[in-house]
Short mmCIF file of C-alpha atoms in Angstrom, two decimals:
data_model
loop_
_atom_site.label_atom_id
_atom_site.label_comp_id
_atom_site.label_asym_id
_atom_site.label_seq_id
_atom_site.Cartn_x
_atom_site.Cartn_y
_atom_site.Cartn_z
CA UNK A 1 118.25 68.60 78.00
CA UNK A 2 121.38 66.99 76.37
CA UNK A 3 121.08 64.42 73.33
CA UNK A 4 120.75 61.49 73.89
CA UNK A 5 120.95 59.02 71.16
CA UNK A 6 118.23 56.07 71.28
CA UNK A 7 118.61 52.75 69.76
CA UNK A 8 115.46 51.59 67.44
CA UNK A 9 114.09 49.23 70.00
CA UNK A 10 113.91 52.38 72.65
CA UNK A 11 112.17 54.75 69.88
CA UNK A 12 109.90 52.51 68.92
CA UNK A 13 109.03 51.92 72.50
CA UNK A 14 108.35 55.65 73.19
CA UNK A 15 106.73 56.17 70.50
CA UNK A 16 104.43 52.81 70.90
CA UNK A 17 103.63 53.70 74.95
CA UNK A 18 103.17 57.58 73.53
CA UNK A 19 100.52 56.56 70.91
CA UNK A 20 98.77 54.70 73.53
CA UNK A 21 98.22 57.58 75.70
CA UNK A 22 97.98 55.81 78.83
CA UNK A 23 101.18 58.02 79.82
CA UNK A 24 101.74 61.70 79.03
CA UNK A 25 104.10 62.50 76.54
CA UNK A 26 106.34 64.51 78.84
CA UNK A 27 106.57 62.08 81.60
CA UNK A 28 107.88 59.63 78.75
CA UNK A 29 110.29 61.81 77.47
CA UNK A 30 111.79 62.43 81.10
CA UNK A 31 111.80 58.44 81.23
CA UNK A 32 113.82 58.15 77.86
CA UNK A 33 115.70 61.13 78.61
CA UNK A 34 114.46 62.76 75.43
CA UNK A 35 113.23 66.03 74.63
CA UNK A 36 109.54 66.16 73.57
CA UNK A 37 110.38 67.68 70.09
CA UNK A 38 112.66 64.42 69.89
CA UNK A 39 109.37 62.47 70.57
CA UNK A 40 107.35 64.36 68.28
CA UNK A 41 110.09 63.83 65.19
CA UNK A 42 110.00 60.30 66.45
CA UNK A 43 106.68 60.14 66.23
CA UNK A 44 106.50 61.61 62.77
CA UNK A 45 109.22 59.02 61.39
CA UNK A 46 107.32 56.05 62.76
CA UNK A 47 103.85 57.47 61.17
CA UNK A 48 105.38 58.06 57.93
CA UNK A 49 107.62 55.09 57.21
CA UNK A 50 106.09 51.70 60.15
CA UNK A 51 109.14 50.41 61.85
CA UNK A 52 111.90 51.00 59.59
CA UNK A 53 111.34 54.60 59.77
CA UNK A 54 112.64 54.83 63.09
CA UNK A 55 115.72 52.96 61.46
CA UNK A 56 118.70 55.01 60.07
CA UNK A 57 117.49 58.52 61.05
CA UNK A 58 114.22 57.65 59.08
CA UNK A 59 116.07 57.03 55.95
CA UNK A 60 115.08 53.77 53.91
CA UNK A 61 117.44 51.71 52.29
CA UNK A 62 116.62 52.45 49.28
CA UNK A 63 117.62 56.10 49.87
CA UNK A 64 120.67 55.44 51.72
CA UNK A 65 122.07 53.60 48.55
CA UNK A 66 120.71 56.29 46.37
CA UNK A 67 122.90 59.03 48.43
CA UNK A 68 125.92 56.34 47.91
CA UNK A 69 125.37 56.07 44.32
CA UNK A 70 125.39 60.08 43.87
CA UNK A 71 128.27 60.71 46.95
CA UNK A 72 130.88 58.12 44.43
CA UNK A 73 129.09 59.60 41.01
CA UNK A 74 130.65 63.12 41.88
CA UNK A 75 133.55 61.92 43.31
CA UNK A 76 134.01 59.86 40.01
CA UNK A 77 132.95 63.58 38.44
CA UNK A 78 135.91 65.11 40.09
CA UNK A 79 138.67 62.97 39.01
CA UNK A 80 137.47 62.98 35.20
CA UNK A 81 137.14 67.21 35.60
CA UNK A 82 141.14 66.96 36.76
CA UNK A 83 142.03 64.71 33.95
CA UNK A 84 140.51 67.14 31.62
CA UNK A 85 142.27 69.97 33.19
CA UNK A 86 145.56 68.20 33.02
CA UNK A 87 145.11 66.83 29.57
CA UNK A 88 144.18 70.62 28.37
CA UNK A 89 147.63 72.12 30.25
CA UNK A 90 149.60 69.46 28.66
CA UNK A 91 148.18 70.30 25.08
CA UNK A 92 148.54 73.60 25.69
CA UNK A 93 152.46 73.41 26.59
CA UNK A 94 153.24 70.94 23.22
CA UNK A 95 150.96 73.53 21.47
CA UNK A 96 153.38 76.10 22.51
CA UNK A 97 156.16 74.05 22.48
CA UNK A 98 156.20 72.91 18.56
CA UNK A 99 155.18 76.87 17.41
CA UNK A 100 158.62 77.46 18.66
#
């Protein structure tokens, strides 16, 4: 069955009629056009984090900014390791350059 990406409202709707069990979980999934292993993460995400787990891939806020904070701490990493670098070559060459 192809992907099918579904907003929040729509998860939490499958999920929701799901839970009830007034429909089976396969004849929902056909409905939503979602596989039932997409349900049963679904499912999962609402259980462990209410509503906004269904938000952002399950991912709170709070996490999101955290994987910000460390994605512009290593890029922030990588410019200061080239700096080094250069700073080293240059001493190296005036090194060199005044033994002569």
């Amino acid at each position: 069955m192809p992907k099918k990406k579904l907003s929040s409202d729509d998860a939490l709707a499958l999920v929701l009629s799901g839970l009830k069990g007034e429909v089976p979980v396969s004849d929902l999934c056909r409905k939503y056009g979602v596989s039932t292993a997409t349900y049963y993460k679904l499912r999962d995400q609402f259980i462990a984090g209410g509503v906004q787990g269904l938000q952002n891939n399950g991912k709170t806020n709070q996490v999101k900014s955290l994987e910000l904070r460390i994605k512009e701490l290593e890029q922030a990493l990588g410019r200061k390791t080239l700096e080094v670098e250069v700073l080293k070559k240059t001493e190296d060459f005036f090194t060199r350059k005044l033994r002569k």
